[in-house]
């Protein structure tokens, strides 16, 4: 399949038509569908499922704010998407999830064993891309990022079903499992553009705040969204014992604790009602809005450009997304 026939499901037209993203898509295509080996059918399946490509877009836009397009930027952008894909493939195995990006997950089609190894393969491909381009600083940053992501996922696994989890613990967890990769995506773009340290710091701050907002919205959508729109199952977090921000907001009033117990036992109707009527969902959304505002403010020192405009618009797109 040619790369430009892959469905590219972003919610914003400016982002959708960013020409640099065709080069990233091309690179992903060459990595995943190029060499004909045992991984190729899974690679083609992953490509055909698309995805919003937020992380490579961040890398490209961050880089383009400060430099003309370079091959290193495209490489960095493709590598962060490969890391993201790897983490989703593993996440779907861990969560026994049957769908991803509107298609059956790799574990659903090939089984857990090949899916875990396919995730490992994607990590290896990401490292290979950076190493073969001599992008050692990008490689180091991504390795640190993956360490954090693993820690965040492990933290989630060991704190599952705990009604006493605090907002701070939740923030620490989503910082590690999600925000660090968005921050790294921005910083990789900046590194590929040769940006200075203060710029890299601002890019990291932007990506981190955007990432926190992004995961809070994902957690809200898990409770309120439609699986057909999201392309992945809704209601998964509660069924897996993953206590997210809306629930933490609800449990500030301890009278709701029995509702959580009922929900964790597989009957979520009452807690969903309480999440709406108590204002807990709204509270969680306000937290996401605050992080989105902080993300936008981090860009204040950047020179005006269409790429800065996209970065400026992404936090609002993240807040309003339905998938
Ligand atoms: C899903 O990420 C996992 C989270 C960190 C919330 P995305 O919502 O960016 O997923 P794709 O790449 O568009 O499928
Ligand atoms: C994000 O968390 C997963 C990763 C960071 C890999 P979720 O478990 O909420 O992601 P989805 O909802 O399955 O996409
Ligand atoms: Mg999941
Ligand atoms: Mg989720």
Coordinates of C-alpha atoms and ligand atoms in Angstrom, one line a residue:
X1 CA 0.0 0.0 0.0
X2 CA 1.5 3.4 -0.9
X3 CA 2.0 5.6 2.2
X4 CA -0.3 8.3 1.1
X5 CA -3.3 6.0 1.0
X6 CA -3.0 5.3 4.7
X7 CA -5.9 6.9 6.5
X8 CA -4.5 9.9 8.6
X9 CA -7.0 10.5 11.3
X10 CA -6.3 13.9 12.8
X11 CA -9.0 16.3 13.9
X12 CA -7.5 19.4 12.5
X13 CA -7.2 20.3 8.8
X14 CA -3.9 22.3 9.1
X15 CA -2.3 19.4 10.9
X16 CA -3.8 16.9 8.5
X17 CA -2.2 18.6 5.5
X18 CA 1.2 19.2 6.9
X19 CA 3.5 18.2 4.0
X20 CA 6.4 17.1 6.2
X21 CA 4.2 14.4 7.6
X22 CA 4.2 12.6 4.3
X23 CA 7.9 12.1 4.6
X24 CA 7.4 10.7 8.1
X25 CA 4.7 8.4 6.8
X26 CA 7.0 7.3 4.0
X27 CA 9.8 6.5 6.5
X28 CA 7.4 4.6 8.7
X29 CA 6.2 2.7 5.6
X30 CA 9.8 1.8 4.7
X31 CA 10.6 0.6 8.2
X32 CA 7.4 -1.4 8.7
X33 CA 6.5 -2.6 5.2
X34 CA 9.8 -2.5 3.5
X35 CA 11.9 -5.5 4.3
X36 CA 9.9 -8.6 3.5
X37 CA 10.1 -10.7 6.7
X38 CA 8.0 -12.4 9.3
X39 CA 7.1 -9.0 10.8
X40 CA 5.9 -7.5 7.6
X41 CA 2.2 -8.5 7.8
X42 CA 2.0 -7.0 11.3
X43 CA 3.8 -3.9 10.1
X44 CA 1.3 -3.5 7.2
X45 CA -1.6 -4.0 9.6
X46 CA -0.2 -1.3 11.9
X47 CA 0.2 1.1 9.0
X48 CA -3.3 0.4 7.7
X49 CA -4.7 1.3 11.1
X50 CA -3.3 4.9 10.9
X51 CA -3.4 6.8 14.2
X52 CA -3.4 10.5 14.9
X53 CA 0.4 10.8 14.6
X54 CA 0.5 13.5 17.4
X55 CA 4.0 12.7 18.6
X56 CA 5.8 12.8 15.1
X57 CA 3.8 16.0 14.4
X58 CA 5.2 17.5 17.6
X59 CA 8.7 16.5 16.6
X60 CA 8.3 18.0 13.1
X61 CA 6.6 21.3 14.3
X62 CA 9.1 21.7 17.2
X63 CA 12.0 21.3 14.8
X64 CA 10.4 23.5 12.0
X65 CA 9.9 26.4 14.5
X66 CA 13.7 26.7 14.5
X67 CA 15.1 25.3 11.3
X68 CA 14.3 24.2 7.7
X69 CA 13.3 20.6 7.5
X70 CA 16.3 18.2 7.9
X71 CA 16.4 14.4 7.4
X72 CA 17.2 14.2 11.1
X73 CA 13.9 15.7 11.9
X74 CA 12.0 13.1 9.8
X75 CA 14.1 10.3 11.5
X76 CA 13.4 11.7 15.0
X77 CA 9.7 12.0 14.2
X78 CA 9.4 8.5 12.8
X79 CA 11.3 7.1 15.8
X80 CA 8.9 8.6 18.4
X81 CA 5.9 7.2 16.5
X82 CA 7.6 3.7 16.5
X83 CA 8.1 4.0 20.2
X84 CA 4.5 5.0 20.7
X85 CA 3.3 2.1 18.5
X86 CA 5.4 -0.3 20.5
X87 CA 4.0 0.9 23.7
X88 CA 0.4 0.6 22.4
X89 CA 1.1 -2.9 21.1
X90 CA 2.3 -3.9 24.5
X91 CA -0.5 -2.0 26.3
X92 CA -3.1 -4.0 24.3
X93 CA -1.5 -7.2 25.4
X94 CA -1.5 -6.1 29.0
X95 CA -5.1 -4.9 28.8
X96 CA -6.3 -7.8 26.7
X97 CA -7.7 -5.2 24.3
X98 CA -9.3 -6.5 21.1
X99 CA -9.2 -3.3 19.1
X100 CA -6.9 -0.4 18.4
X101 CA -7.2 2.5 16.0
X102 CA -10.5 1.0 14.7
X103 CA -8.9 -2.3 13.8
X104 CA -8.3 -5.6 15.6
X105 CA -5.2 -5.3 17.8
X106 CA -2.1 -7.3 17.0
X107 CA -2.8 -9.5 20.0
X108 CA -6.3 -10.2 18.7
X109 CA -5.1 -11.2 15.3
X110 CA -1.8 -12.9 16.0
X111 CA -2.0 -13.7 19.7
X112 CA 0.0 -12.3 22.7
X113 CA 3.3 -14.0 22.0
X114 CA 3.9 -12.6 18.5
X115 CA 2.4 -9.2 19.6
X116 CA 4.9 -8.8 22.5
X117 CA 7.8 -9.6 20.2
X118 CA 6.4 -7.2 17.5
X119 CA 6.4 -4.5 20.2
X120 CA 10.1 -5.3 20.9
X121 CA 10.8 -5.2 17.2
X122 CA 9.3 -1.7 17.0
X123 CA 11.5 -0.5 19.8
X124 CA 14.5 -2.0 18.1
X125 CA 13.6 -0.3 14.8
X126 CA 13.3 3.1 16.5
X127 CA 16.7 2.7 18.1
X128 CA 18.1 1.6 14.8
X129 CA 16.8 4.6 13.0
X130 CA 18.4 7.0 15.4
X131 CA 21.7 5.0 15.7
X132 CA 22.2 4.8 12.0
X133 CA 21.7 8.5 11.6
X134 CA 24.2 9.2 14.4
X135 CA 21.6 10.9 16.6
X136 CA 23.1 9.8 19.9
X137 CA 21.7 12.6 21.9
X138 CA 18.2 11.7 20.6
X139 CA 18.8 8.0 21.3
X140 CA 19.9 8.8 24.9
X141 CA 16.8 10.9 25.5
X142 CA 14.5 8.2 24.1
X143 CA 16.1 5.6 26.3
X144 CA 15.5 7.7 29.4
X145 CA 12.0 8.3 28.2
X146 CA 11.2 4.6 27.8
X147 CA 12.6 3.9 31.3
X148 CA 10.0 6.4 32.6
X149 CA 7.2 5.0 30.5
X150 CA 7.9 1.5 31.9
X151 CA 8.0 2.8 35.4
X152 CA 4.6 4.6 34.8
X153 CA 3.0 1.5 33.5
X154 CA 4.4 -0.6 36.4
X155 CA 3.2 2.0 38.9
X156 CA -0.3 1.7 37.3
X157 CA -0.2 -2.1 37.5
X158 CA 0.8 -2.2 41.2
X159 CA -1.6 0.6 42.3
X160 CA -4.6 -0.9 40.5
X161 CA -7.9 -1.1 42.4
X162 CA -6.6 1.2 45.2
X163 CA -9.4 3.7 46.2
X164 CA -6.8 5.7 48.2
X165 CA -4.7 6.8 45.3
X166 CA -4.0 10.5 45.4
X167 CA -4.2 13.1 42.7
X168 CA -0.4 13.6 43.1
X169 CA 0.3 9.9 42.6
X170 CA -2.0 9.9 39.5
X171 CA -0.1 12.9 38.0
X172 CA 3.2 11.2 38.7
X173 CA 2.0 8.1 36.9
X174 CA 0.6 9.9 33.8
X175 CA 3.6 12.1 33.7
X176 CA 5.7 9.0 33.3
X177 CA 3.5 6.8 31.1
X178 CA 2.4 9.5 28.7
X179 CA 3.7 13.0 29.2
X180 CA 7.4 12.2 29.0
X181 CA 7.0 10.8 25.4
X182 CA 5.2 13.9 24.2
X183 CA 8.0 16.0 25.9
X184 CA 10.7 13.9 24.3
X185 CA 9.0 14.2 20.9
X186 CA 9.2 18.0 21.1
X187 CA 12.7 17.9 22.4
X188 CA 13.9 15.5 19.7
X189 CA 12.5 17.9 17.1
X190 CA 14.4 20.7 18.8
X191 CA 17.6 18.7 19.0
X192 CA 17.4 17.8 15.3
X193 CA 17.0 21.5 14.6
X194 CA 20.1 22.4 16.7
X195 CA 18.0 24.4 19.2
X196 CA 19.6 25.9 22.3
X197 CA 19.2 24.6 25.8
X198 CA 16.6 27.2 26.9
X199 CA 14.5 26.3 23.8
X200 CA 14.8 22.6 24.5
X201 CA 13.6 23.2 28.1
X202 CA 10.6 25.2 26.8
X203 CA 9.8 22.5 24.3
X204 CA 10.0 19.9 27.1
X205 CA 7.7 21.9 29.3
X206 CA 5.2 22.3 26.4
X207 CA 5.2 18.6 25.6
X208 CA 4.9 17.6 29.3
X209 CA 1.9 19.9 29.9
X210 CA 0.3 18.9 26.7
X211 CA 0.9 15.2 27.6
X212 CA -0.8 15.6 31.0
X213 CA -3.8 17.2 29.4
X214 CA -3.8 14.5 26.7
X215 CA -3.9 11.6 29.1
X216 CA -6.5 13.3 31.4
X217 CA -8.7 13.7 28.4
X218 CA -8.0 10.1 27.4
X219 CA -9.0 9.0 30.8
X220 CA -12.3 11.0 30.6
X221 CA -13.0 9.6 27.2
X222 CA -12.5 6.1 28.5
X223 CA -15.5 6.8 30.8
X224 CA -17.7 8.9 28.5
X225 CA -16.6 8.2 24.9
X226 CA -17.9 5.8 22.3
X227 CA -15.6 2.9 21.3
X228 CA -16.7 3.2 17.7
X229 CA -15.5 6.8 17.6
X230 CA -12.3 6.1 19.7
X231 CA -11.4 3.0 17.7
X232 CA -10.6 1.3 21.0
X233 CA -12.8 -0.1 23.8
X234 CA -14.3 2.4 26.3
X235 CA -14.8 1.5 30.0
X236 CA -11.5 -0.4 30.0
X237 CA -9.8 1.5 32.9
X238 CA -12.4 0.7 35.5
X239 CA -12.7 -2.9 34.4
X240 CA -8.9 -3.2 34.8
X241 CA -8.8 -1.4 38.2
X242 CA -7.1 1.7 36.7
X243 CA -8.3 4.5 39.0
X244 CA -8.1 7.7 36.9
X245 CA -8.6 11.4 37.7
X246 CA -12.4 11.7 37.3
X247 CA -12.7 8.8 39.9
X248 CA -10.2 10.4 42.2
X249 CA -12.2 13.7 42.0
X250 CA -15.4 11.7 42.8
X251 CA -13.8 9.9 45.8
X252 CA -12.8 13.2 47.4
X253 CA -16.3 12.7 48.9
X254 CA -15.8 9.3 50.6
X255 CA -19.5 8.5 50.5
X256 CA -18.9 7.4 46.9
X257 CA -16.4 4.7 47.7
X258 CA -19.0 1.9 47.6
X259 CA -19.9 3.0 44.1
X260 CA -16.3 2.3 43.1
X261 CA -16.5 -1.1 44.6
X262 CA -19.6 -1.9 42.6
X263 CA -18.0 -0.6 39.5
X264 CA -14.8 -2.6 40.0
X265 CA -17.0 -5.6 40.4
X266 CA -18.3 -5.0 36.9
X267 CA -21.4 -2.8 37.4
X268 CA -20.3 0.8 36.5
X269 CA -23.7 2.3 35.8
X270 CA -24.1 4.1 39.1
X271 CA -20.6 5.5 39.2
X272 CA -21.0 6.9 35.7
X273 CA -24.1 8.7 36.8
X274 CA -22.3 10.1 39.9
X275 CA -19.3 11.2 37.8
X276 CA -21.7 13.4 35.9
X277 CA -24.0 14.6 38.7
X278 CA -21.2 15.3 41.2
X279 CA -19.2 17.5 38.8
X280 CA -16.2 15.1 39.1
X281 CA -15.9 14.9 35.3
X282 CA -16.0 18.6 35.0
X283 CA -13.3 19.0 37.7
X284 CA -11.1 16.5 35.8
X285 CA -11.6 18.5 32.6
X286 CA -10.7 21.7 34.4
X287 CA -7.4 20.1 35.4
X288 CA -6.8 19.2 31.8
X289 CA -7.6 22.7 30.7
X290 CA -5.1 24.2 33.2
X291 CA -2.3 21.9 31.7
X292 CA -3.3 22.9 28.2
X293 CA -3.1 26.6 29.1
X294 CA 0.3 26.0 30.6
X295 CA 1.4 24.2 27.4
X296 CA 0.4 27.2 25.3
X297 CA 2.2 29.6 27.7
X298 CA 5.4 27.7 27.3
X299 CA 5.6 28.8 23.6
X300 CA 5.6 32.5 24.4
X301 CA 9.3 33.0 23.5
X302 CA 9.0 31.2 20.2
X303 CA 9.3 33.1 16.9
X304 CA 6.0 33.5 14.9
X305 CA 5.6 30.7 12.3
X306 CA 2.9 28.4 11.0
X307 CA 4.5 25.6 13.0
X308 CA 4.2 27.6 16.2
X309 CA 0.6 28.1 15.3
X310 CA 0.1 24.4 15.1
X311 CA 1.8 23.8 18.4
X312 CA -0.4 26.6 19.9
X313 CA -3.6 24.9 18.5
X314 CA -2.8 21.3 19.6
X315 CA -3.7 21.7 23.3
X316 CA -7.2 22.9 22.3
X317 CA -7.5 20.1 19.8
X318 CA -6.5 17.7 22.6
X319 CA -9.1 19.1 24.9
X320 CA -11.9 18.8 22.3
X321 CA -10.9 15.5 20.8
X322 CA -13.4 12.6 20.8
X323 CA -10.9 9.9 19.6
Ligands
LIG1 C1 -3.2 6.7 23.0 O1 -2.5 7.7 22.3 C2 -2.5 6.4 24.3 C3 -2.4 7.6 25.2 C4 -1.2 8.0 25.6 C5 -3.6 8.3 25.6 P1 -3.1 8.4 21.0 O2 -4.5 8.9 21.4 O3 -2.2 9.5 20.5 O4 -3.3 7.2 20.0 P2 -3.1 7.2 18.4 O5 -1.7 7.2 18.1 O6 -3.9 8.3 17.8 O7 -3.7 5.8 18.1
LIG2 C1 -1.7 5.0 27.7 O1 -2.6 4.7 28.5 C2 -0.9 3.8 27.2 C3 0.5 4.1 27.0 C4 1.2 5.1 27.4 C5 1.2 3.1 26.2 P1 -4.0 4.0 28.2 O2 -4.0 2.6 28.6 O3 -5.1 4.9 28.7 O4 -4.0 4.0 26.6 P2 -5.3 3.5 25.7 O5 -6.5 4.1 26.3 O6 -5.3 2.0 25.8 O7 -5.0 4.0 24.4
LIG3 MG1 -4.8 0.8 27.4
LIG4 MG1 -6.9 5.1 27.9

